[in-house]
mmCIF file of C-alpha atoms and ligand atoms in Angstrom:
data_model
loop_
_atom_site.group_PDB
_atom_site.id
_atom_site.type_symbol
_atom_site.label_atom_id
_atom_site.label_comp_id
_atom_site.label_asym_id
_atom_site.label_seq_id
_atom_site.Cartn_x
_atom_site.Cartn_y
_atom_site.Cartn_z
ATOM 1 C CA MET A 1 0.000 0.000 0.000
ATOM 2 C CA ASN A 2 1.116 3.515 -0.821
ATOM 3 C CA SER A 3 1.868 5.235 2.495
ATOM 4 C CA THR A 4 0.634 8.740 1.709
ATOM 5 C CA PHE A 5 -3.077 9.246 2.131
ATOM 6 C CA LEU A 6 -4.841 10.481 -0.999
ATOM 7 C CA PRO A 7 -7.772 12.564 0.207
ATOM 8 C CA LEU A 8 -11.103 13.023 -1.544
ATOM 9 C CA SER A 9 -10.334 16.717 -1.790
ATOM 10 C CA ARG A 10 -7.744 19.213 -0.687
ATOM 11 C CA PRO A 11 -7.923 22.990 -1.165
ATOM 12 C CA ALA A 12 -5.305 24.361 -3.583
ATOM 13 C CA ILE A 13 -3.982 27.374 -1.691
ATOM 14 C CA LYS A 14 -0.937 29.066 -3.183
ATOM 15 C CA GLN A 15 1.645 31.415 -1.666
ATOM 16 C CA PRO A 16 0.133 34.638 -3.088
ATOM 17 C CA GLU A 17 -3.162 33.737 -1.396
ATOM 18 C CA ILE A 18 -1.381 33.055 1.910
ATOM 19 C CA ASP A 19 0.449 36.376 1.616
ATOM 20 C CA ALA A 20 -2.816 38.181 0.886
ATOM 21 C CA VAL A 21 -4.457 36.663 3.982
ATOM 22 C CA VAL A 22 -1.481 37.761 6.111
ATOM 23 C CA GLU A 23 -1.817 41.273 4.672
ATOM 24 C CA VAL A 24 -5.441 41.415 5.757
ATOM 25 C CA LEU A 25 -4.500 40.123 9.221
ATOM 26 C CA LYS A 26 -1.997 42.956 9.533
ATOM 27 C CA SER A 27 -4.281 45.596 8.036
ATOM 28 C CA GLY A 28 -6.410 46.241 11.094
ATOM 29 C CA TRP A 29 -9.641 45.276 9.274
ATOM 30 C CA ILE A 30 -10.180 41.506 9.394
ATOM 31 C CA THR A 31 -13.945 41.161 9.072
ATOM 32 C CA THR A 32 -16.354 42.369 6.360
ATOM 33 C CA GLY A 33 -14.795 45.287 4.510
ATOM 34 C CA PRO A 34 -12.927 46.148 1.310
ATOM 35 C CA LYS A 35 -12.011 42.547 0.414
ATOM 36 C CA ASN A 36 -15.690 41.590 0.459
ATOM 37 C CA ALA A 37 -16.353 44.340 -2.050
ATOM 38 C CA GLU A 38 -13.442 43.141 -4.212
ATOM 39 C CA LEU A 39 -14.648 39.533 -4.083
ATOM 40 C CA GLU A 40 -18.165 40.592 -5.052
ATOM 41 C CA ALA A 41 -16.768 42.650 -7.945
ATOM 42 C CA ALA A 42 -14.648 39.707 -9.127
ATOM 43 C CA ILE A 43 -17.643 37.346 -9.062
ATOM 44 C CA LYS A 44 -19.744 39.856 -11.006
ATOM 45 C CA ASP A 45 -16.908 40.201 -13.458
ATOM 46 C CA TYR A 46 -16.495 36.450 -13.954
ATOM 47 C CA THR A 47 -20.179 35.512 -14.124
ATOM 48 C CA GLY A 48 -21.588 38.677 -15.659
ATOM 49 C CA ALA A 49 -24.162 38.857 -12.848
ATOM 50 C CA PRO A 50 -25.282 42.446 -12.193
ATOM 51 C CA HIS A 51 -25.348 41.954 -8.379
ATOM 52 C CA ALA A 52 -23.389 39.784 -5.945
ATOM 53 C CA VAL A 53 -23.513 39.523 -2.152
ATOM 54 C CA ALA A 54 -20.818 37.683 -0.167
ATOM 55 C CA LEU A 55 -22.112 35.589 2.742
ATOM 56 C CA SER A 56 -20.883 33.277 5.490
ATOM 57 C CA SER A 57 -22.065 30.202 3.539
ATOM 58 C CA ALA A 58 -24.378 29.097 0.753
ATOM 59 C CA THR A 59 -26.607 27.662 3.486
ATOM 60 C CA ALA A 60 -26.879 31.131 5.037
ATOM 61 C CA GLY A 61 -27.730 32.513 1.601
ATOM 62 C CA LEU A 62 -30.461 29.958 1.167
ATOM 63 C CA HIS A 63 -31.930 30.920 4.531
ATOM 64 C CA LEU A 64 -31.952 34.585 3.504
ATOM 65 C CA CYS A 65 -33.531 33.801 0.132
ATOM 66 C CA LEU A 66 -36.334 31.851 1.815
ATOM 67 C CA ILE A 67 -36.942 34.776 4.196
ATOM 68 C CA ALA A 68 -36.698 37.382 1.429
ATOM 69 C CA LEU A 69 -39.155 35.465 -0.763
ATOM 70 C CA GLY A 70 -41.538 35.155 2.185
ATOM 71 C CA ILE A 71 -41.547 31.342 2.243
ATOM 72 C CA GLY A 72 -43.253 29.920 5.333
ATOM 73 C CA PRO A 73 -45.993 27.666 6.714
ATOM 74 C CA GLY A 74 -48.426 26.443 4.063
ATOM 75 C CA ASP A 75 -45.903 26.881 1.251
ATOM 76 C CA GLU A 76 -44.236 24.167 -0.803
ATOM 77 C CA VAL A 77 -40.692 24.332 -2.168
ATOM 78 C CA ILE A 78 -39.617 21.883 -4.869
ATOM 79 C CA THR A 79 -36.079 20.560 -4.612
ATOM 80 C CA PRO A 80 -34.385 17.275 -5.475
ATOM 81 C CA SER A 81 -33.831 14.706 -2.764
ATOM 82 C CA MET A 82 -30.335 14.342 -4.295
ATOM 83 C CA THR A 83 -28.961 17.515 -2.751
ATOM 84 C CA TRP A 84 -27.049 18.610 0.281
ATOM 85 C CA VAL A 85 -29.213 18.450 3.437
ATOM 86 C CA SER A 86 -28.948 22.169 4.136
ATOM 87 C CA THR A 87 -31.595 23.025 1.532
ATOM 88 C CA VAL A 88 -34.150 20.589 2.897
ATOM 89 C CA ASN A 89 -33.337 21.514 6.517
ATOM 90 C CA LEU A 90 -33.906 25.209 5.884
ATOM 91 C CA ILE A 91 -37.155 24.720 3.977
ATOM 92 C CA THR A 92 -38.308 22.682 6.993
ATOM 93 C CA LEU A 93 -36.993 25.214 9.522
ATOM 94 C CA VAL A 94 -38.901 28.129 7.963
ATOM 95 C CA GLY A 95 -42.048 26.006 8.283
ATOM 96 C CA ALA A 96 -42.562 25.181 4.607
ATOM 97 C CA LYS A 97 -42.871 21.744 3.005
ATOM 98 C CA PRO A 98 -39.930 20.366 1.025
ATOM 99 C CA VAL A 99 -41.402 18.643 -2.031
ATOM 100 C CA PHE A 100 -38.858 16.165 -3.338
ATOM 101 C CA VAL A 101 -38.429 15.803 -7.052
ATOM 102 C CA ASP A 102 -36.614 12.881 -8.663
ATOM 103 C CA VAL A 103 -33.535 13.214 -10.863
ATOM 104 C CA ASP A 104 -32.353 11.809 -14.159
ATOM 105 C CA LYS A 105 -30.894 8.374 -13.510
ATOM 106 C CA ASP A 106 -27.538 9.077 -15.149
ATOM 107 C CA SER A 107 -26.865 12.804 -14.624
ATOM 108 C CA LEU A 108 -28.374 13.090 -11.102
ATOM 109 C CA MET A 109 -29.957 16.355 -12.217
ATOM 110 C CA THR A 110 -33.638 17.085 -12.064
ATOM 111 C CA THR A 111 -35.567 18.001 -15.182
ATOM 112 C CA ALA A 112 -38.242 20.485 -16.206
ATOM 113 C CA GLU A 113 -40.856 17.722 -16.672
ATOM 114 C CA ARG A 114 -40.193 16.244 -13.248
ATOM 115 C CA ILE A 115 -40.416 19.686 -11.632
ATOM 116 C CA GLU A 116 -43.635 20.566 -13.433
ATOM 117 C CA ALA A 117 -45.270 17.339 -12.234
ATOM 118 C CA GLN A 118 -44.727 18.427 -8.599
ATOM 119 C CA ILE A 119 -46.180 21.934 -8.958
ATOM 120 C CA THR A 120 -49.382 22.585 -6.978
ATOM 121 C CA ALA A 121 -51.315 25.726 -5.978
ATOM 122 C CA LYS A 122 -49.081 25.860 -2.855
ATOM 123 C CA THR A 123 -45.749 25.810 -4.698
ATOM 124 C CA LYS A 124 -43.786 29.020 -4.025
ATOM 125 C CA LEU A 125 -40.228 28.271 -5.132
ATOM 126 C CA ILE A 126 -38.042 25.838 -7.085
ATOM 127 C CA ILE A 127 -34.465 25.071 -5.978
ATOM 128 C CA PRO A 128 -32.811 22.844 -8.622
ATOM 129 C CA VAL A 129 -29.164 21.744 -8.296
ATOM 130 C CA HIS A 130 -26.350 22.023 -10.840
ATOM 131 C CA TYR A 131 -24.736 18.653 -10.155
ATOM 132 C CA ALA A 132 -21.071 17.739 -9.814
ATOM 133 C CA GLY A 133 -19.943 20.570 -12.104
ATOM 134 C CA ALA A 134 -22.414 20.118 -14.972
ATOM 135 C CA PRO A 135 -25.187 22.657 -15.623
ATOM 136 C CA LEU A 136 -28.916 22.053 -15.358
ATOM 137 C CA ASP A 137 -30.936 22.436 -18.558
ATOM 138 C CA LEU A 138 -31.830 25.985 -17.576
ATOM 139 C CA ASP A 139 -33.866 26.923 -20.675
ATOM 140 C CA ALA A 140 -36.318 24.088 -20.050
ATOM 141 C CA ILE A 141 -36.496 24.732 -16.298
ATOM 142 C CA TYR A 142 -37.073 28.479 -16.696
ATOM 143 C CA ALA A 143 -39.772 27.812 -19.306
ATOM 144 C CA VAL A 144 -41.686 25.794 -16.681
ATOM 145 C CA ALA A 145 -40.997 28.370 -13.943
ATOM 146 C CA GLU A 146 -42.235 31.208 -16.140
ATOM 147 C CA ARG A 147 -45.324 29.304 -17.198
ATOM 148 C CA HIS A 148 -46.248 28.889 -13.509
ATOM 149 C CA GLN A 149 -44.818 32.282 -12.455
ATOM 150 C CA LEU A 150 -42.546 30.711 -9.866
ATOM 151 C CA PRO A 151 -39.145 31.978 -8.724
ATOM 152 C CA VAL A 152 -36.067 29.760 -9.082
ATOM 153 C CA ILE A 153 -33.001 29.783 -6.846
ATOM 154 C CA GLU A 154 -30.260 27.809 -8.594
ATOM 155 C CA ASP A 155 -28.144 25.793 -6.166
ATOM 156 C CA ALA A 156 -24.801 26.565 -7.805
ATOM 157 C CA ALA A 157 -22.668 25.196 -4.944
ATOM 158 C CA HIS A 158 -20.878 22.921 -7.456
ATOM 159 C CA ALA A 159 -20.995 25.312 -10.376
ATOM 160 C CA ILE A 160 -18.422 28.098 -10.165
ATOM 161 C CA GLY A 161 -16.629 27.891 -13.522
ATOM 162 C CA CYS A 162 -19.486 25.944 -15.117
ATOM 163 C CA HIS A 163 -21.096 27.360 -18.281
ATOM 164 C CA TYR A 164 -24.470 26.666 -19.901
ATOM 165 C CA LYS A 165 -24.819 27.394 -23.635
ATOM 166 C CA GLY A 166 -21.885 29.776 -23.542
ATOM 167 C CA ARG A 167 -22.915 31.675 -20.403
ATOM 168 C CA PRO A 168 -21.291 31.259 -16.998
ATOM 169 C CA ILE A 169 -23.713 30.011 -14.333
ATOM 170 C CA GLY A 170 -24.689 33.103 -12.354
ATOM 171 C CA GLN A 171 -25.049 35.406 -15.344
ATOM 172 C CA THR A 172 -28.845 35.077 -15.256
ATOM 173 C CA GLY A 173 -31.324 34.168 -12.533
ATOM 174 C CA HIS A 174 -30.699 33.943 -8.804
ATOM 175 C CA CYS A 175 -27.754 31.700 -7.894
ATOM 176 C CA LEU A 176 -26.108 30.536 -4.704
ATOM 177 C CA PHE A 177 -22.452 29.566 -4.936
ATOM 178 C CA SER A 178 -20.705 27.837 -2.042
ATOM 179 C CA LEU A 179 -17.097 28.679 -1.179
ATOM 180 C CA HIS A 180 -16.777 25.871 1.393
ATOM 181 C CA ALA A 181 -13.367 24.174 1.661
ATOM 182 C CA ILE A 182 -14.233 21.337 -0.743
ATOM 183 C CA LYS A 183 -15.642 23.576 -3.500
ATOM 184 C CA ASN A 184 -13.777 24.632 -6.680
ATOM 185 C CA VAL A 185 -13.152 28.123 -5.290
ATOM 186 C CA THR A 186 -12.885 28.360 -1.513
ATOM 187 C CA THR A 187 -12.843 30.922 1.281
ATOM 188 C CA ALA A 188 -12.716 28.059 3.884
ATOM 189 C CA GLU A 189 -16.379 28.814 4.635
ATOM 190 C CA GLY A 190 -18.425 31.193 2.543
ATOM 191 C CA GLY A 191 -21.040 31.711 -0.109
ATOM 192 C CA ILE A 192 -22.025 34.206 -2.785
ATOM 193 C CA PHE A 193 -25.500 35.133 -3.948
ATOM 194 C CA THR A 194 -25.775 36.483 -7.489
ATOM 195 C CA THR A 195 -28.880 37.988 -9.044
ATOM 196 C CA HIS A 196 -30.231 40.277 -11.759
ATOM 197 C CA ASP A 197 -32.710 41.709 -9.223
ATOM 198 C CA ALA A 198 -31.328 44.860 -7.584
ATOM 199 C CA GLN A 199 -34.028 44.968 -4.914
ATOM 200 C CA LEU A 200 -33.532 41.345 -3.922
ATOM 201 C CA ALA A 201 -29.761 41.887 -3.734
ATOM 202 C CA GLU A 202 -30.304 44.897 -1.483
ATOM 203 C CA ARG A 203 -32.626 42.908 0.757
ATOM 204 C CA ILE A 204 -30.159 39.985 1.047
ATOM 205 C CA ARG A 205 -27.360 42.451 1.829
ATOM 206 C CA ARG A 206 -29.413 43.964 4.640
ATOM 207 C CA LEU A 207 -30.627 40.617 6.011
ATOM 208 C CA LYS A 208 -27.078 39.230 6.138
ATOM 209 C CA PHE A 209 -26.077 41.938 8.635
ATOM 210 C CA HIS A 210 -28.688 42.491 11.347
ATOM 211 C CA GLY A 211 -31.092 44.126 8.915
ATOM 212 C CA LEU A 212 -29.068 47.327 9.053
ATOM 213 C CA GLY A 213 -29.104 49.777 6.189
ATOM 214 C CA VAL A 214 -25.274 49.992 6.105
ATOM 215 C CA ASP A 215 -22.533 47.775 7.501
ATOM 216 C CA ALA A 216 -19.779 48.683 9.953
ATOM 217 C CA PHE A 217 -17.113 49.237 7.294
ATOM 218 C CA ASP A 218 -19.309 51.692 5.415
ATOM 219 C CA ARG A 219 -20.123 53.534 8.638
ATOM 220 C CA GLU A 220 -16.551 53.809 9.884
ATOM 221 C CA THR A 221 -14.657 54.429 6.722
ATOM 222 C CA GLN A 222 -17.002 55.533 3.981
ATOM 223 C CA GLY A 223 -18.381 58.607 5.713
ATOM 224 C CA ARG A 224 -21.831 57.168 6.288
ATOM 225 C CA ALA A 225 -23.975 58.078 9.298
ATOM 226 C CA PRO A 226 -22.504 56.443 12.420
ATOM 227 C CA GLN A 227 -25.931 55.397 13.684
ATOM 228 C CA ALA A 228 -27.115 52.481 11.608
ATOM 229 C CA GLU A 229 -30.803 51.720 11.744
ATOM 230 C CA VAL A 230 -32.480 48.338 11.736
ATOM 231 C CA ILE A 231 -34.698 48.377 8.665
ATOM 232 C CA GLU A 232 -35.999 44.882 9.486
ATOM 233 C CA PRO A 233 -34.783 42.110 11.828
ATOM 234 C CA GLY A 234 -31.790 40.436 10.188
ATOM 235 C CA PHE A 235 -29.157 37.768 10.736
ATOM 236 C CA LYS A 236 -25.354 37.668 11.128
ATOM 237 C CA TYR A 237 -24.317 35.951 7.913
ATOM 238 C CA ASN A 238 -21.482 38.193 6.686
ATOM 239 C CA MET A 239 -18.111 36.962 5.416
ATOM 240 C CA PRO A 240 -14.831 38.043 7.115
ATOM 241 C CA ASP A 241 -12.294 39.789 4.878
ATOM 242 C CA ILE A 242 -9.717 37.135 5.870
ATOM 243 C CA CYS A 243 -11.893 34.687 3.938
ATOM 244 C CA ALA A 244 -12.869 37.040 1.119
ATOM 245 C CA VAL A 245 -9.246 37.719 0.186
ATOM 246 C CA LEU A 246 -8.558 33.990 -0.023
ATOM 247 C CA GLY A 247 -11.474 33.595 -2.430
ATOM 248 C CA LEU A 248 -10.238 36.508 -4.496
ATOM 249 C CA GLY A 249 -6.895 34.786 -5.082
ATOM 250 C CA GLN A 250 -8.628 31.531 -5.985
ATOM 251 C CA LEU A 251 -10.968 33.262 -8.440
ATOM 252 C CA GLN A 252 -8.003 34.763 -10.236
ATOM 253 C CA ARG A 253 -6.825 31.184 -10.861
ATOM 254 C CA LEU A 254 -10.256 29.796 -11.740
ATOM 255 C CA GLU A 255 -9.428 29.019 -15.389
ATOM 256 C CA GLN A 256 -6.334 27.097 -14.312
ATOM 257 C CA ILE A 257 -8.170 25.295 -11.497
ATOM 258 C CA THR A 258 -10.939 24.256 -13.902
ATOM 259 C CA GLN A 259 -8.460 23.041 -16.534
ATOM 260 C CA GLN A 260 -6.541 20.972 -13.977
ATOM 261 C CA ARG A 261 -9.778 19.368 -12.834
ATOM 262 C CA GLN A 262 -10.895 18.727 -16.423
ATOM 263 C CA ALA A 263 -7.604 16.975 -17.260
ATOM 264 C CA LEU A 264 -7.897 14.712 -14.213
ATOM 265 C CA VAL A 265 -11.516 13.860 -15.015
ATOM 266 C CA ALA A 266 -10.618 13.080 -18.643
ATOM 267 C CA ALA A 267 -7.977 10.628 -17.383
ATOM 268 C CA TYR A 268 -10.421 9.072 -14.926
ATOM 269 C CA ARG A 269 -13.090 8.644 -17.611
ATOM 270 C CA GLU A 270 -10.696 7.024 -20.045
ATOM 271 C CA ARG A 271 -9.286 4.613 -17.474
ATOM 272 C CA LEU A 272 -12.654 3.756 -15.939
ATOM 273 C CA SER A 273 -14.271 2.902 -19.264
ATOM 274 C CA PRO A 274 -13.001 -0.717 -19.444
ATOM 275 C CA LEU A 275 -14.065 -1.488 -15.856
ATOM 276 C CA PRO A 276 -17.308 -3.507 -15.756
ATOM 277 C CA GLY A 277 -20.067 -2.242 -13.489
ATOM 278 C CA ILE A 278 -18.389 1.104 -12.761
ATOM 279 C CA THR A 279 -19.990 4.065 -14.564
ATOM 280 C CA PRO A 280 -19.277 7.785 -14.309
ATOM 281 C CA LEU A 281 -22.184 10.249 -14.451
ATOM 282 C CA SER A 282 -23.421 11.124 -17.918
ATOM 283 C CA ILE A 283 -22.512 14.435 -19.553
ATOM 284 C CA PRO A 284 -25.290 16.795 -20.721
ATOM 285 C CA ASP A 285 -25.920 16.818 -24.483
ATOM 286 C CA TYR A 286 -26.544 20.595 -24.619
ATOM 287 C CA PRO A 287 -23.542 22.928 -25.035
ATOM 288 C CA HIS A 288 -21.761 23.504 -21.742
ATOM 289 C CA GLN A 289 -18.458 23.787 -19.911
ATOM 290 C CA HIS A 290 -18.137 21.220 -17.135
ATOM 291 C CA CYS A 291 -16.208 22.570 -14.147
ATOM 292 C CA CYS A 292 -15.532 19.029 -12.879
ATOM 293 C CA HIS A 293 -16.362 19.618 -9.241
ATOM 294 C CA LEU A 294 -16.839 15.950 -8.344
ATOM 295 C CA MET A 295 -15.705 12.680 -9.951
ATOM 296 C CA ILE A 296 -18.740 10.503 -9.244
ATOM 297 C CA ILE A 297 -19.004 6.850 -10.245
ATOM 298 C CA ARG A 298 -21.883 4.448 -9.853
ATOM 299 C CA VAL A 299 -21.077 0.967 -8.580
ATOM 300 C CA GLU A 300 -23.428 -1.746 -9.853
ATOM 301 C CA PRO A 301 -23.165 -4.577 -7.284
ATOM 302 C CA ASN A 302 -24.726 -7.226 -9.577
ATOM 303 C CA ILE A 303 -21.870 -6.752 -12.036
ATOM 304 C CA CYS A 304 -19.006 -5.843 -9.688
ATOM 305 C CA GLY A 305 -19.712 -8.459 -7.028
ATOM 306 C CA PHE A 306 -19.244 -5.780 -4.355
ATOM 307 C CA ASP A 307 -21.292 -2.789 -3.409
ATOM 308 C CA ARG A 308 -20.441 0.903 -3.067
ATOM 309 C CA ASP A 309 -19.856 0.713 0.690
ATOM 310 C CA GLN A 310 -17.463 -2.223 0.259
ATOM 311 C CA LEU A 311 -15.565 -0.272 -2.405
ATOM 312 C CA ILE A 312 -15.266 2.779 -0.140
ATOM 313 C CA ASP A 313 -13.956 0.551 2.685
ATOM 314 C CA TYR A 314 -11.421 -1.071 0.374
ATOM 315 C CA LEU A 315 -10.217 2.295 -0.940
ATOM 316 C CA LYS A 316 -9.832 3.522 2.626
ATOM 317 C CA GLN A 317 -7.669 0.466 3.428
ATOM 318 C CA GLN A 318 -5.541 1.460 0.436
ATOM 319 C CA GLY A 319 -5.152 5.000 1.785
ATOM 320 C CA ILE A 320 -7.620 6.553 -0.652
ATOM 321 C CA GLY A 321 -10.430 8.824 0.483
ATOM 322 C CA ALA A 322 -13.866 8.618 -1.110
ATOM 323 C CA GLY A 323 -17.224 10.202 -0.402
ATOM 324 C CA ILE A 324 -20.939 10.116 -1.159
ATOM 325 C CA HIS A 325 -22.591 13.091 -2.878
ATOM 326 C CA PHE A 326 -25.281 12.600 -1.784
ATOM 327 C CA LYS A 327 -27.337 10.247 0.312
ATOM 328 C CA ALA A 328 -30.889 11.066 -0.808
ATOM 329 C CA CYS A 329 -32.317 13.562 1.703
ATOM 330 C CA HIS A 330 -35.625 11.758 2.081
ATOM 331 C CA SER A 331 -33.661 8.731 3.323
ATOM 332 C CA GLN A 332 -32.000 10.737 6.133
ATOM 333 C CA LYS A 333 -33.158 9.707 9.613
ATOM 334 C CA TYR A 334 -35.207 12.815 10.432
ATOM 335 C CA TYR A 335 -37.049 12.870 7.117
ATOM 336 C CA ARG A 336 -37.546 9.088 7.063
ATOM 337 C CA GLU A 337 -39.199 9.244 10.472
ATOM 338 C CA ASN A 338 -41.044 12.566 10.314
ATOM 339 C CA TYR A 339 -41.869 13.465 6.724
ATOM 340 C CA ALA A 340 -45.294 11.794 6.588
ATOM 341 C CA SER A 341 -46.518 13.085 9.952
ATOM 342 C CA ARG A 342 -45.234 16.591 9.309
ATOM 343 C CA PHE A 343 -45.841 17.094 5.622
ATOM 344 C CA GLY A 344 -48.126 14.311 4.408
ATOM 345 C CA GLU A 345 -47.566 12.039 1.452
ATOM 346 C CA ILE A 346 -44.095 12.022 -0.080
ATOM 347 C CA ASN A 347 -43.569 11.972 -3.853
ATOM 348 C CA PRO A 348 -43.965 8.213 -4.450
ATOM 349 C CA ASP A 349 -41.497 8.153 -7.323
ATOM 350 C CA LEU A 350 -38.010 8.961 -6.129
ATOM 351 C CA SER A 351 -36.689 5.731 -7.625
ATOM 352 C CA ASN A 352 -33.697 7.223 -9.448
ATOM 353 C CA SER A 353 -32.645 9.078 -6.293
ATOM 354 C CA GLU A 354 -32.912 5.888 -4.240
ATOM 355 C CA PHE A 355 -31.133 3.786 -6.856
ATOM 356 C CA ASN A 356 -28.199 6.192 -7.021
ATOM 357 C CA SER A 357 -28.120 6.999 -3.316
ATOM 358 C CA GLN A 358 -27.057 3.378 -2.724
ATOM 359 C CA ARG A 359 -24.583 3.200 -5.604
ATOM 360 C CA ILE A 360 -22.716 6.494 -6.033
ATOM 361 C CA CYS A 361 -19.203 7.174 -4.828
ATOM 362 C CA SER A 362 -17.044 10.287 -5.275
ATOM 363 C CA LEU A 363 -13.388 9.605 -6.056
ATOM 364 C CA PRO A 364 -10.457 11.916 -5.145
ATOM 365 C CA LEU A 365 -10.421 15.069 -7.270
ATOM 366 C CA PHE A 366 -8.579 18.314 -6.552
ATOM 367 C CA PRO A 367 -6.368 20.590 -8.659
ATOM 368 C CA ASP A 368 -3.027 19.564 -7.164
ATOM 369 C CA MET A 369 -3.698 15.876 -7.718
ATOM 370 C CA GLN A 370 -1.366 14.213 -10.242
ATOM 371 C CA LEU A 371 -2.159 11.790 -13.062
ATOM 372 C CA ASN A 372 -0.269 9.206 -10.987
ATOM 373 C CA ASP A 373 -2.847 9.626 -8.262
ATOM 374 C CA VAL A 374 -5.604 8.883 -10.783
ATOM 375 C CA ASN A 375 -3.685 5.754 -11.789
ATOM 376 C CA ARG A 376 -3.424 4.761 -8.150
ATOM 377 C CA VAL A 377 -7.192 5.011 -7.672
ATOM 378 C CA ILE A 378 -7.852 3.073 -10.892
ATOM 379 C CA SER A 379 -5.355 0.348 -9.858
ATOM 380 C CA ALA A 380 -7.046 -0.003 -6.479
ATOM 381 C CA ILE A 381 -10.496 -0.357 -8.064
ATOM 382 C CA THR A 382 -9.147 -2.796 -10.685
ATOM 383 C CA GLN A 383 -7.482 -4.841 -7.960
ATOM 384 C CA PHE A 384 -10.685 -4.960 -5.925
ATOM 385 C CA ILE A 385 -12.595 -6.163 -8.990
ATOM 386 C CA GLY A 386 -9.912 -8.844 -9.543
ATOM 387 C CA ASN A 387 -9.918 -9.958 -5.881
ATOM 388 C CA THR A 388 -13.702 -10.193 -5.857
ATOM 389 C CA HIS A 389 -13.859 -12.225 -9.048
ATOM 390 C CA GLU A 390 -11.156 -14.671 -7.881
ATOM 391 C CA ALA A 391 -12.813 -15.216 -4.506
HETATM 392 C C1 PLP B 1 -21.821 22.508 -0.364
HETATM 393 C C2 PLP B 1 -23.238 22.525 -0.797
HETATM 394 C C3 PLP B 1 -24.177 23.388 -0.234
HETATM 395 C C4 PLP B 1 -23.915 24.209 0.983
HETATM 396 O O1 PLP B 1 -22.859 25.081 0.889
HETATM 397 P P1 PLP B 1 -22.264 25.760 2.221
HETATM 398 O O2 PLP B 1 -21.459 26.904 1.719
HETATM 399 O O3 PLP B 1 -21.435 24.704 2.884
HETATM 400 O O4 PLP B 1 -23.395 26.178 3.073
HETATM 401 C C5 PLP B 1 -25.453 23.429 -0.776
HETATM 402 N N1 PLP B 1 -25.795 22.646 -1.814
HETATM 403 C C6 PLP B 1 -24.931 21.782 -2.376
HETATM 404 C C7 PLP B 1 -25.382 20.965 -3.543
HETATM 405 C C8 PLP B 1 -23.631 21.668 -1.870
HETATM 406 O O5 PLP B 1 -22.781 20.774 -2.404
#
């Protein structure tokens, strides 16, 4: 066994980014301030979004969006069960009903038809997920949303650097990007909300900081009135400048980061193709740029002779990290035990979510990984297939 552990992910933080963080530490202004404004400007520049608001996480942004859109008891919000739990938790916490929608079996992304089938008179919002670095079919989804006059918040946690029909995700609509440590661009913890709606951006900006009209940096340094007023009760979801400056450095390298990821994924796909019972996610057939956030395979136990959990255990023994993105939310303990009593009947057809939830596995993928590391993962999987077939 190779002695160095190969993790599922590792942030690619370079010396200029470390130096920039140290500069902020020495500057006397470590929390929300000028670096937040620079990060927001850089995101607007990259995506083409007219407005951007930096936040403490994408989860925080989702909370603010639900509040800003007035989602509460009696409302339904459509989102896939194949998503990170934060979305479903927050819909539940604001008192609304999460309505699970199934996904395409091979891309793990939901579709316009599936969403439309879940729309009722109570539906107030749709939160689809760009999955693993590929874009949703936005034209089809927005056609349904417009027909029913429903807002869409795109979960773009995986999608910084991803393009749909020539446009970066974030250029249109309302999007939430995550800058968590595992994501393609990171601030350790953080999120960015982008939108074309100036009023919504203003509201999110206020709600992220106590509901004040102006933040502390503006008051102290930009000559604004020292007494800030609460316009409406708000939260404390702002991003420190220590984090913002880290994200700024990463964004400047986004093209390079994306290309490194794409090269690794191309190698994975080529080397996985001869392996029976191991299939990567499908690639959309509409024009797009994949930002290769996750390298997800599906393990078919009837062909492999082992299941996903056994493969993850074996990889761990070989010093290789792997993960699951995601376990279907409706199969999480709380929702398994409480969905029916709290919300009523669950969408009876979540079969593709359930099928994949038991079979998917994310393999190591991060920009500083080498082709040798890909070979090491492929050798381990090949060996496990060989061992299983001999036994
Ligand atoms: C990471 C992630 C989130 C949450 O992002 P945070 O910044 O950690 O709050 C939401 N949705 C998806 C699909 C994610 O992968």
